[in-house]
Structure formats: structure tokens, C-alpha cells
mmCIF file of C-alpha atoms in Angstrom:
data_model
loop_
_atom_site.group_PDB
_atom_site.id
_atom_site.type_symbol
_atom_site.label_atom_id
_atom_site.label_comp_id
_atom_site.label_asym_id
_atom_site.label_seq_id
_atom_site.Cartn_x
_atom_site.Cartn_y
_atom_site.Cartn_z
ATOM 1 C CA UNK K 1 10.074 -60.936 3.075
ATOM 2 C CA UNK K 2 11.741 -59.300 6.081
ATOM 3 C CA UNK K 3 15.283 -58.889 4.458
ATOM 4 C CA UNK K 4 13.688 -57.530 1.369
ATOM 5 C CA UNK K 5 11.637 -55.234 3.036
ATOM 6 C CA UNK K 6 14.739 -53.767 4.986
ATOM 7 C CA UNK K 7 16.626 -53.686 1.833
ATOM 8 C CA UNK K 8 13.794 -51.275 0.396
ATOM 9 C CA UNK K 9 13.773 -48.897 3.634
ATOM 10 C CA UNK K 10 17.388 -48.686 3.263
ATOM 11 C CA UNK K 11 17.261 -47.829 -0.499
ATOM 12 C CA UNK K 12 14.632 -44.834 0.536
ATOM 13 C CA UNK K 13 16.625 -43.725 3.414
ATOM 14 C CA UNK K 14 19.599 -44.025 1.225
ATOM 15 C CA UNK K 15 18.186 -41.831 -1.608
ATOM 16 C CA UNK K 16 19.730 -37.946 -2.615
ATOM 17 C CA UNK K 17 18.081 -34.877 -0.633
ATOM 18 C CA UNK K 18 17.374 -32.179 -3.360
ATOM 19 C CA UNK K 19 14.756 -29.201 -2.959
ATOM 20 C CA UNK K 20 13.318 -26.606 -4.790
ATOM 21 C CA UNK K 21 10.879 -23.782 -4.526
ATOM 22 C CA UNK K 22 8.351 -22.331 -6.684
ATOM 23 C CA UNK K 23 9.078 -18.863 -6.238
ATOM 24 C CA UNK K 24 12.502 -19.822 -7.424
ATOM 25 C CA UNK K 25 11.481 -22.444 -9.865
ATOM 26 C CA UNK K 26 9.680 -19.672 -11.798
ATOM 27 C CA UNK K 27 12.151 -16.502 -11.354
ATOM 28 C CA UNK K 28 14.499 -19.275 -13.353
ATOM 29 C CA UNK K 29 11.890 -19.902 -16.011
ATOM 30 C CA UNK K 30 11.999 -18.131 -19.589
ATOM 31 C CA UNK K 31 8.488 -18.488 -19.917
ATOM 32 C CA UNK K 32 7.684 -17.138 -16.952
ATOM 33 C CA UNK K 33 10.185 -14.166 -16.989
ATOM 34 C CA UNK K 34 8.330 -13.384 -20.637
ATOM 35 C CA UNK K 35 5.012 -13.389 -18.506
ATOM 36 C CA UNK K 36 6.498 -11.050 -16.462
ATOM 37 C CA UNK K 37 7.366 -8.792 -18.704
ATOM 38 C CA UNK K 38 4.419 -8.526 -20.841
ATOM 39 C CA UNK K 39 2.156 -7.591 -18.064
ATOM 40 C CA UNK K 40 4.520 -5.556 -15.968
ATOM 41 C CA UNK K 41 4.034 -2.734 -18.271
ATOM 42 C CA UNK K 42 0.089 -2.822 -19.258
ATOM 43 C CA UNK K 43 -0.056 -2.887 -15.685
ATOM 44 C CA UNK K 44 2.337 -0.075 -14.552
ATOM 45 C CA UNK K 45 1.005 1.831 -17.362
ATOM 46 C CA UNK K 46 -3.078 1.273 -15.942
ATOM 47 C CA UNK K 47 -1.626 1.555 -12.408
ATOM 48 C CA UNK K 48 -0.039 5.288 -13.504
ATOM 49 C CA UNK K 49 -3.332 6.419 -15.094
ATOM 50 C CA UNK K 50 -5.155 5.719 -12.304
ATOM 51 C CA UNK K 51 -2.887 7.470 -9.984
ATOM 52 C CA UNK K 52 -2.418 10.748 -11.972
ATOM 53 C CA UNK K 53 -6.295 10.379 -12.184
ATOM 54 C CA UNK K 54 -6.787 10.287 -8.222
ATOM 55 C CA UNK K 55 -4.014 13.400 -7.695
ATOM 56 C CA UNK K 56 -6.562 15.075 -10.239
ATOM 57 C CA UNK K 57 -9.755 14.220 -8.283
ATOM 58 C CA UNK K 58 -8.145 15.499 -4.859
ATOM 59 C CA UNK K 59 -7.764 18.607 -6.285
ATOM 60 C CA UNK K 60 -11.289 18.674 -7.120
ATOM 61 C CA UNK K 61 -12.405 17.670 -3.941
ATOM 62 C CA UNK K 62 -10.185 19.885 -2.593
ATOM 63 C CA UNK K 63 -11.802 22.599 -4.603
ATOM 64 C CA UNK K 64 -15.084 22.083 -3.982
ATOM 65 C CA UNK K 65 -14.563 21.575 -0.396
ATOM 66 C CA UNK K 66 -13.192 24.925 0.101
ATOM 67 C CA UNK K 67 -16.383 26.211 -1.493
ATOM 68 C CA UNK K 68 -17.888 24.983 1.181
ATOM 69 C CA UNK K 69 -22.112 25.700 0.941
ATOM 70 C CA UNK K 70 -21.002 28.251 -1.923
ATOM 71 C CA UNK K 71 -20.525 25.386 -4.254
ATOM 72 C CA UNK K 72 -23.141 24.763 -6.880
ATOM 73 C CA UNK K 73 -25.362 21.139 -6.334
ATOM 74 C CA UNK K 74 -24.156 20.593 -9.825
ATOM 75 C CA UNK K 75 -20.584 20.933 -9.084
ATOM 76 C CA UNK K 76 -20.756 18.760 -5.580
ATOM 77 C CA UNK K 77 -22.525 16.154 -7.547
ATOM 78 C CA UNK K 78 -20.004 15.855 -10.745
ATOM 79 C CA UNK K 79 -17.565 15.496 -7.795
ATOM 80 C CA UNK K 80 -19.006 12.863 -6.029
ATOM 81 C CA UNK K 81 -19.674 10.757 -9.390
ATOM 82 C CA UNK K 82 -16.191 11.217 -10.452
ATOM 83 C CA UNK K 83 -14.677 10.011 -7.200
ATOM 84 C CA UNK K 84 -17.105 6.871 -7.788
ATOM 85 C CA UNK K 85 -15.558 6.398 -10.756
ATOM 86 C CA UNK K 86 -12.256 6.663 -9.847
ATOM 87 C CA UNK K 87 -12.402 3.927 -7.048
ATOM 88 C CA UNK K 88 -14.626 1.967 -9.440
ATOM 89 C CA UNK K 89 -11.810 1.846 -12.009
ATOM 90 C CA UNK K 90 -9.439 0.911 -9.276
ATOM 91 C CA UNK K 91 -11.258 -1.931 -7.870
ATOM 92 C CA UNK K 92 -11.781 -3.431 -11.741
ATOM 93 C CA UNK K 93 -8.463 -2.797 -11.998
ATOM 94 C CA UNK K 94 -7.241 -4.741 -9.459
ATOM 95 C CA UNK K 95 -9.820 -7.387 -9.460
ATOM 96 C CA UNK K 96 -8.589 -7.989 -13.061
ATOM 97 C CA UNK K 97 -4.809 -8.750 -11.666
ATOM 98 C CA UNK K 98 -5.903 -10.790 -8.815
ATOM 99 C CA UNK K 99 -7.913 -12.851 -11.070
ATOM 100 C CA UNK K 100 -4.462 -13.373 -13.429
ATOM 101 C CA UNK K 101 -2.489 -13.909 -10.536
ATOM 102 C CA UNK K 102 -5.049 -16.922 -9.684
ATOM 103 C CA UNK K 103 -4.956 -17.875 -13.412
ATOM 104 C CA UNK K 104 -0.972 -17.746 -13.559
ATOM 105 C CA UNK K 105 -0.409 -19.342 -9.808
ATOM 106 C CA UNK K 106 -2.957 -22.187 -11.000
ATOM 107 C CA UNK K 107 -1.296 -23.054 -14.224
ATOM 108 C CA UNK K 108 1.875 -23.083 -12.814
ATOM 109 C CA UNK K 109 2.042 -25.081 -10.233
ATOM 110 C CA UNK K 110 0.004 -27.956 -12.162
ATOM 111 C CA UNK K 111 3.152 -27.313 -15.096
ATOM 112 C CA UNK K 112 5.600 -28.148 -11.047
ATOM 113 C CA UNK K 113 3.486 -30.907 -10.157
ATOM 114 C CA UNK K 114 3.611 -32.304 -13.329
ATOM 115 C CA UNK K 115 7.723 -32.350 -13.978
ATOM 116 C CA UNK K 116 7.804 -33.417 -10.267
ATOM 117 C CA UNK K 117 7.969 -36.634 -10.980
ATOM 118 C CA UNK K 118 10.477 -36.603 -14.045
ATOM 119 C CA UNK K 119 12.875 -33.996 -12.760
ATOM 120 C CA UNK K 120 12.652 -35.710 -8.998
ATOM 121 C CA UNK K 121 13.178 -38.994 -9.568
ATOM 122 C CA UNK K 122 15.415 -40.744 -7.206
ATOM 123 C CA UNK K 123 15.852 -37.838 -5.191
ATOM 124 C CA UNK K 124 14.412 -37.330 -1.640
ATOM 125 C CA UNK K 125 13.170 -33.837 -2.590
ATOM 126 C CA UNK K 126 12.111 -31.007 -0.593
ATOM 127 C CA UNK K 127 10.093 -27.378 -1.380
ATOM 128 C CA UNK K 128 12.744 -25.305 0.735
ATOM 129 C CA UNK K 129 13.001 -21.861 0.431
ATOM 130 C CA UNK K 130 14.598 -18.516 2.161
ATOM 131 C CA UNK K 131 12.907 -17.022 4.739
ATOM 132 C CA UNK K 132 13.223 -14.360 7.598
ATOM 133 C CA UNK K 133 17.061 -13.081 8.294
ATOM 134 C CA UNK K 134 18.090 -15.904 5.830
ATOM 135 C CA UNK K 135 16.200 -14.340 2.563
ATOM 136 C CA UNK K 136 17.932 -11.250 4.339
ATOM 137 C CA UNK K 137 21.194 -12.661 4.157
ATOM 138 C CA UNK K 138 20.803 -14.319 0.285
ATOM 139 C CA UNK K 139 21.047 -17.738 1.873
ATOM 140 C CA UNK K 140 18.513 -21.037 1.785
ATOM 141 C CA UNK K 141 19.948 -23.511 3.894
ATOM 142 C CA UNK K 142 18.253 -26.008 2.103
ATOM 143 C CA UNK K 143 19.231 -29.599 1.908
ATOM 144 C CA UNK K 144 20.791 -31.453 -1.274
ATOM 145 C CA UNK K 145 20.848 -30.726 -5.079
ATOM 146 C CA UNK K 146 18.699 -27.721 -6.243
ATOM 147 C CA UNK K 147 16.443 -28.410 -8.961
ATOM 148 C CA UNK K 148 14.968 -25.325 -9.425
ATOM 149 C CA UNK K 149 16.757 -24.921 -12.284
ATOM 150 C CA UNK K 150 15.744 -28.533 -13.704
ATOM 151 C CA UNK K 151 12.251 -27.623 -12.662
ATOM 152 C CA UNK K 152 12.182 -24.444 -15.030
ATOM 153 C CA UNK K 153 13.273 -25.979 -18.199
ATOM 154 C CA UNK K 154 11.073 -28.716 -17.631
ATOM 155 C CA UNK K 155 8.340 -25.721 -17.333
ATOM 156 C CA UNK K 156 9.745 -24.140 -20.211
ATOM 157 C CA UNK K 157 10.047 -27.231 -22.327
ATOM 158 C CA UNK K 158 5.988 -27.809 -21.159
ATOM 159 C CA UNK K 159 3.469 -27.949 -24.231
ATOM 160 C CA UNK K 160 0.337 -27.624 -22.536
ATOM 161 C CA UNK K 161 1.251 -25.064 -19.883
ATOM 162 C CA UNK K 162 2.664 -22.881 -23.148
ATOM 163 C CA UNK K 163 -0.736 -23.081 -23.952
ATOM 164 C CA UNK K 164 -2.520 -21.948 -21.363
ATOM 165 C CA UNK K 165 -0.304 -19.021 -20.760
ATOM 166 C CA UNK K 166 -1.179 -17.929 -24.268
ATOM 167 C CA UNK K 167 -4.680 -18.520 -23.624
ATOM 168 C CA UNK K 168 -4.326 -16.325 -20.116
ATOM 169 C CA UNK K 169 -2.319 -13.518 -22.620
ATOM 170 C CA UNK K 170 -5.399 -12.957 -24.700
ATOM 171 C CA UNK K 171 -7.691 -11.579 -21.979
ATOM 172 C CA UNK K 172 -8.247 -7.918 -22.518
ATOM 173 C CA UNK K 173 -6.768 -5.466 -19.693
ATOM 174 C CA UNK K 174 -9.830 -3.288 -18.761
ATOM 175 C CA UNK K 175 -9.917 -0.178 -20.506
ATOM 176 C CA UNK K 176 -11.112 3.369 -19.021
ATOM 177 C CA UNK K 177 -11.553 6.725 -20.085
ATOM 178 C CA UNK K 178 -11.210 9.884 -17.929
ATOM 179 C CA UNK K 179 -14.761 11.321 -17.070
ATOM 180 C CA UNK K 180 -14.377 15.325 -18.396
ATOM 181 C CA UNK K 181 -16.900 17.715 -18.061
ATOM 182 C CA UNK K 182 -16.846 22.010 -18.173
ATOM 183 C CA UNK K 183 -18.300 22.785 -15.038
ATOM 184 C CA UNK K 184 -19.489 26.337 -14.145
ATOM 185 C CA UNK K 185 -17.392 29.252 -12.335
ATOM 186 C CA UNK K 186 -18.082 30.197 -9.123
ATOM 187 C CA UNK K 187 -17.985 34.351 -8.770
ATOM 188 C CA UNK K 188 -15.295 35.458 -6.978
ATOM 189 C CA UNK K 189 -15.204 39.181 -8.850
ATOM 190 C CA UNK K 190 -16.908 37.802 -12.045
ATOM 191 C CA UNK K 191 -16.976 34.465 -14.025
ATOM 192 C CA UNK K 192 -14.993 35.670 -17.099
ATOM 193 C CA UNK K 193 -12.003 34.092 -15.570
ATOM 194 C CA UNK K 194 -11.159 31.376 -13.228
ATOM 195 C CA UNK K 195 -8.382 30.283 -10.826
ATOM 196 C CA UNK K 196 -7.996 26.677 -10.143
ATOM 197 C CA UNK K 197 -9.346 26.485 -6.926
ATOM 198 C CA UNK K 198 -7.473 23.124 -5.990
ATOM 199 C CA UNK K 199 -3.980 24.255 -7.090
ATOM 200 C CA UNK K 200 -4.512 27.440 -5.831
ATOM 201 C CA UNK K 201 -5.279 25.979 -2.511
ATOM 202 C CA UNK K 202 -1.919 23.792 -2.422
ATOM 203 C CA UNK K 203 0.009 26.611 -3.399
ATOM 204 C CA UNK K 204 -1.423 28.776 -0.330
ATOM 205 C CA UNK K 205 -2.261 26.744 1.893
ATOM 206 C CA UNK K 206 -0.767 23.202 1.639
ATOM 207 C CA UNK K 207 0.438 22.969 5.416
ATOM 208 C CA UNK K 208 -3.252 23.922 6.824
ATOM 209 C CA UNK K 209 -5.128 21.127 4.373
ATOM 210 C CA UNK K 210 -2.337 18.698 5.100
ATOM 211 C CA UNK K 211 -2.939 19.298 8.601
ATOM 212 C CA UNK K 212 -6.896 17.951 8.951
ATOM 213 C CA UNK K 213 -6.015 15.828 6.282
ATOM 214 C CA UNK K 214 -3.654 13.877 8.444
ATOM 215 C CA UNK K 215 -6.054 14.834 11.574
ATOM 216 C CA UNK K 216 -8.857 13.154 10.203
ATOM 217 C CA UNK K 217 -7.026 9.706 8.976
ATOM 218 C CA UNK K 218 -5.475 9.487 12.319
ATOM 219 C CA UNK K 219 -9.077 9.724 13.999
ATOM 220 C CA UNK K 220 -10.572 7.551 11.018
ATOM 221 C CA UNK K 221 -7.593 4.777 12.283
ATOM 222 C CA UNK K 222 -8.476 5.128 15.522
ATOM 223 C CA UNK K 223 -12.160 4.649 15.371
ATOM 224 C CA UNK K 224 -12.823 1.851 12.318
ATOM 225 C CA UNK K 225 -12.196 -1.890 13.699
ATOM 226 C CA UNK K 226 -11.167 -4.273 10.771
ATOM 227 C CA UNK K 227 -14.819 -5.043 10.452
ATOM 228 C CA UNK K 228 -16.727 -1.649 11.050
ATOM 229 C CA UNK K 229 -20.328 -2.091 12.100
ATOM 230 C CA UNK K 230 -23.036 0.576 10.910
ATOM 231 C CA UNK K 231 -22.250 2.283 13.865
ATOM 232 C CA UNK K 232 -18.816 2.839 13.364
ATOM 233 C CA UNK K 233 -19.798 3.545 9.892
ATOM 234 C CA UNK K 234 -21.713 6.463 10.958
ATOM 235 C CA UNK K 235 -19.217 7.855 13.393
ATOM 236 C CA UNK K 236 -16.726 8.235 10.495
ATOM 237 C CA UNK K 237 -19.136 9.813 8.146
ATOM 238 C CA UNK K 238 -19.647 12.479 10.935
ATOM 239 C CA UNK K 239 -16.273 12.769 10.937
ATOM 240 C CA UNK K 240 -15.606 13.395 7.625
ATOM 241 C CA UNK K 241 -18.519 15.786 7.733
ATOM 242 C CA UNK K 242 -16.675 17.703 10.594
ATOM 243 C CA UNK K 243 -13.468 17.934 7.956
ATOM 244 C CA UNK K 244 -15.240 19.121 5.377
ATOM 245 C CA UNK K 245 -16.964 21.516 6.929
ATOM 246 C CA UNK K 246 -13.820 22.852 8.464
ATOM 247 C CA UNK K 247 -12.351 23.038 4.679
ATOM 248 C CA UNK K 248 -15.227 25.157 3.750
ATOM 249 C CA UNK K 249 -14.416 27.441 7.119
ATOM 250 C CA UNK K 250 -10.723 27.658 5.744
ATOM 251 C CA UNK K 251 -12.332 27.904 1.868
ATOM 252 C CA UNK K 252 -14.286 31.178 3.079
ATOM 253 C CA UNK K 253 -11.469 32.996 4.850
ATOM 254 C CA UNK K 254 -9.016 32.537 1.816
ATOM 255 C CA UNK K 255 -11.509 33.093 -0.847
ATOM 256 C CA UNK K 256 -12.287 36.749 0.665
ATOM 257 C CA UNK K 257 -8.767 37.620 1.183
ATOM 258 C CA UNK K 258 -8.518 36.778 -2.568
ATOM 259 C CA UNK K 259 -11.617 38.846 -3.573
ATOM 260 C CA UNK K 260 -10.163 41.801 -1.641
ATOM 261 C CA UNK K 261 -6.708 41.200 -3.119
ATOM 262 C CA UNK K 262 -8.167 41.134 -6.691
ATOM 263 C CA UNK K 263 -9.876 44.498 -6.116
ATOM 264 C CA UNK K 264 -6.624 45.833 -5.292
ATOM 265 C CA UNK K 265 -5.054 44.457 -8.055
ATOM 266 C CA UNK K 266 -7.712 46.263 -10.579
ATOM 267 C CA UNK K 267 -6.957 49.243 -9.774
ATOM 268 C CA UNK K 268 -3.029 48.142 -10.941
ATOM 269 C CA UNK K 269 -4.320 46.675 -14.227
ATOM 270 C CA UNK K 270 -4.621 43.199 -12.952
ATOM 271 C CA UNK K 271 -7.222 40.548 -13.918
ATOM 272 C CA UNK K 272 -10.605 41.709 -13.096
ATOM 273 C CA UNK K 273 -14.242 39.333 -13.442
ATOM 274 C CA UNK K 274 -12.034 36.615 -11.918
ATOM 275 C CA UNK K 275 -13.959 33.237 -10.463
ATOM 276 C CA UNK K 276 -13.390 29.952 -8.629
ATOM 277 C CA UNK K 277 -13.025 26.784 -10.639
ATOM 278 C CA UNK K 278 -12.600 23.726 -8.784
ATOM 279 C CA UNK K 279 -12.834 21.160 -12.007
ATOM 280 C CA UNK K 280 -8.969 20.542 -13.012
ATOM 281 C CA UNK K 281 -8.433 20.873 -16.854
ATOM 282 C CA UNK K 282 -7.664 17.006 -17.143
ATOM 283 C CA UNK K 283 -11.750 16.393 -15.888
ATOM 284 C CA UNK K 284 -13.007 19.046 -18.219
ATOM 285 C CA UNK K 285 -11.750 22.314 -16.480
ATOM 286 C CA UNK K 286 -14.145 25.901 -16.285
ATOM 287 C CA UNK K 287 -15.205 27.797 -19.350
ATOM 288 C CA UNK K 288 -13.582 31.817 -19.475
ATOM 289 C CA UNK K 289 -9.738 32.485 -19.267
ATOM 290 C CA UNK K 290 -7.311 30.652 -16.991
ATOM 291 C CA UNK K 291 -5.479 33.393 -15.022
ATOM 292 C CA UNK K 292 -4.138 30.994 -11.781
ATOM 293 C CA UNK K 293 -0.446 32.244 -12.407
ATOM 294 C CA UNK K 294 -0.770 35.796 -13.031
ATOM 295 C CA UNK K 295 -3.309 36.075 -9.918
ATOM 296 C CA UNK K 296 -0.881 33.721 -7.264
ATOM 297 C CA UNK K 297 1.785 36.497 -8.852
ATOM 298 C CA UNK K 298 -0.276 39.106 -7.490
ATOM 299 C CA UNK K 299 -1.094 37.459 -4.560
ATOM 300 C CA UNK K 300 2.605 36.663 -3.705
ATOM 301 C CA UNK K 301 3.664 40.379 -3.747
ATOM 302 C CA UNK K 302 0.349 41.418 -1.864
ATOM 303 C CA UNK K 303 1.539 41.897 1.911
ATOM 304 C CA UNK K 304 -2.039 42.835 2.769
ATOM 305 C CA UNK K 305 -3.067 39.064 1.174
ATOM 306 C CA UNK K 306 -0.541 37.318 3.122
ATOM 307 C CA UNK K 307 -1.823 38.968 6.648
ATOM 308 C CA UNK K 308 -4.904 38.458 5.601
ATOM 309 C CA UNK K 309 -4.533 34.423 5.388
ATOM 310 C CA UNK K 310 -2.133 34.937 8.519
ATOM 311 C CA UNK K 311 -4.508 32.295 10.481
ATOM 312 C CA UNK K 312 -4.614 29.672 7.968
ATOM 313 C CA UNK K 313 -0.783 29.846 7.433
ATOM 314 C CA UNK K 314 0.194 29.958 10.848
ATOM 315 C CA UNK K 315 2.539 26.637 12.208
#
């Protein structure tokens, strides 16, 4: 019993190092790579909505911000549901990938621990991958044959994990539609026409709103802990508070060198009646004329304008 129990540690010992890696396994399956690229794009294209939606809601904030306690309850409130809605969407969005990527991680590695056995047999085998400088470098340093590749047509050759990725494929991406709704025109010399406030404001005075912008996040970073208490909570509401009230200090300074620009401007035929509108066009825009261009021409050649927004300019 001795000798033949020696004989079958020696055959172990004895057998074939091999390795693989799932990471690998799959970047070498066909099925996979098809998986790939059928949700690549219904997610980059999701992804890109959602973005060019947020760029669209900062310039709303930005807007009505700058209005300061001029802007109307409606308009602060059409703001503040919009921004709900844009971080809602974001959240379903990604809690709709996360729960594929559990979906496609689960089926997957029951399709490796199935062909384990098959594509393993007689091999001492390893999961051995690249990591640190050695990813870096392109190397594994892994020991023996590598069966990723015999993993991934095993995976590819699998009936019942073809199956279930179909049956993943047929869940519907959430779907979302843009809130839009006209809001009303804030007098500036009238309400006839409007300038975008927001894209106004970048065009002006980017530097100055970049500025508490990045002075705010940098005091947000310092104050929240990874798990904020009510407290902390609090203290960060009073600081954005602080930054938006200093937006609406900014808001008033450029909106009367504006007014006072425009009344110049009159008496050269220029756009007269002219009001603030802080909704972008994409989330329903302002009702009356859009004159932003013509009016930042007229503010561009005004050297009164420019002194007159000196302090908000200013490195």
C-alpha cells in the first residue's frame, strides 16, 4: 500500500504546470468579445447623453445662480428638479451596468469552472495573471502551458452559457428623455429678448466661476470623511450656500454692467427690451428672441463694459 501510494504522489508531483486567467480567458473568447461589443456602444451612447445633459444643467445652475435672490421661485425650483433628474438618470444608469456586470461575471465564470475540468486535465494548473510593473512590462511570469486559449473555445463552444448570454442581451437599457420646459425671462431692459445667462457667464467670466468652483470642491474634500455624519452634512450645505451666494454677488455686478451697456447700445441701434434667461435651449430655453451673440458683440467692443466687470475679471 506504501509503494503504491508513493507511486501516486509521484504521478501528482510529476504532472504539467499550466495556468490561465479569466481576464485573459475571456479577452480570447468570441463570445465574449461579441458581448463586448454590443454593449460598448448602448452604453457609450447613454453615457454621452447623460454627459451633454449635465454640461446643459451647469449652465442652468450657473444661470440661476448668478440671479442670485432676483431669480423667480419658479425658475430655482425647475432647476433643482432637473438636477434631480439628472443624477437620478445617472444612478439608474449605472445601477443597470453594475447589475450586467454581476450577470456577465456570474455566468462566466460558472461557463470556466465548468471546462476546468476538461480543458485541465492532467495538468497542475494555476489562475496566474500580470500584475504591477509586470502587466506594465506585457509579461506574466506564469508557470507552464497557457490555456487561456483552450479555456475560450471551450467557452465559446458552451451551449448553456450561449444561452444565458442571450437571455442577459434581452434586458432593456433604461431609457430617458430630457426634461424641457420654457421658463420665464428675467428683465434686464425688457423680456422681449433674452441672453443665455449661463453661456453668457462662461464667455465673461469663466476664470472668476472656475475659481469658487474649484474653491469650494477643495473645501468640500477637505471637510467630508468617507462616511459624513449629519454634521458634516450640514457644514457642506453651508458651504455651498456661501458659493452660491457669492455667484449671486458676482451675478449682480455683471448683470448691471450689462444693463448699462445695453442702454448704450440703444442709442447705436442695438437690441433693446433685452432679459436674462438661464434655461439652455436643450431644457426648453426662454420665450422672445435669442440675441446672446449680437449683445456679447456689443459687449466685446464696449470699453466702458469691460472696466465695468474689471473686479470679476481680475487674475
Amino acid at each position: 500500500m506504501s509503494a503504491l501510494f508513493a507511486l501516486v504522489l509521484g504521478t501528482a508531483f510529476a504532472a504539467e504546470p499550466a495556468h490561465y486567467h479569466p481576464n485573459d480567458v475571456a479577452k480570447a473568447s468570441t463570445i465574449f468579445g461579441g458581448v463586448a461589443a454590443s454593449m460598448g456602444p448602448a452604453f457609450d451612447d447613454r453615457q454621452g447623453r447623460i454627459a451633454a445633459l449635465g454640461a446643459e444643467l451647469a449652465k442652468l445652475e450657473l444661470g440661476v445662480a448668478l440671479l442670485g435672490a432676483s431669480s423667480p421661485a419658479d425658475l430655482t425650483a425647475w432647476s433643482e428638479k432637473t438636477r434631480r433628474k439628472v443624477v437620478g438618470e445617472t444612478l439608474r444608469l449605472q445601477k443597470h451596468v453594475d447589475l450586467l456586470q454581476e450577470d456577465y461575471a456570474r455566468v462566466f465564470g460558472a461557463a470556466v469552472t465548468r471546462a476546468l475540468p476538461t480543458v485541465g486535465k492532467g495538468y497542475d494548473l494555476k489562475e496566474c495573471g500580470a500584475t504591477g510593473v509586470l502587466a506594465m512590462m506585457g509579461k506574466k511570469n506564469c508557470p507552464g502551458t497557457d490555456l487561456n486559449a483552450a479555456l475560450a473555445a471551450a467557452l465559446d463552444k458552451d451551449a448553456a452559457l450561449g444561452k444565458e448570454l442571450a437571455d442577459i442581451a434581452t434586458v432593456e437599457w433604461p431609457t430617458f428623455t430630457a426634461p424641457s420646459a420654457p421658463q420665464a425671462v428675467v428683465a434686464l431692459t425688457g423680456t422681449t429678448r433674452w441672453i443665455a445667462g449661463g453661456a453668457v457667464a462662461e464667455a465673461l467670466i469663466a476664470g472668476r466661476v472656475k475659481a469658487r468652483q474649484d474653491a469650494l470642491e477643495s473645501q468640500l474634500d477637505r471637510l467630508m470623511p468617507d462616511e459624513p455624519t449629519e454634521a458634516d452634512v450640514a457644514a457642506g450645505q453651508k458651504l455651498k450656500a456661501e458659493y452660491l451666494a457669492a455667484l449671486g454677488g458676482d451675478g449682480e455686478v455683471l448683470r448691471a454692467a450689462i444693463v448699462e451697456a445695453l442702454g448704450r447700445g440703444e442709442k447705436k441701434g442695438g437690441p433693446a427690451q433685452v432679459g436674462w434667461c438661464a434655461n439652455p435651449a436643450t431644457l426648453g430655453g426662454c420665450p422672445g428672441e435669442d440675441v446672446t451673440a449680437s449683445v456679447l458683440e456689443t459687449l466685446a467692443a464696449d470699453k466702458k463694459f469691460a472696466k465695468g466687470i474689471g473686479a470679476l475679471t481680475a487674475e
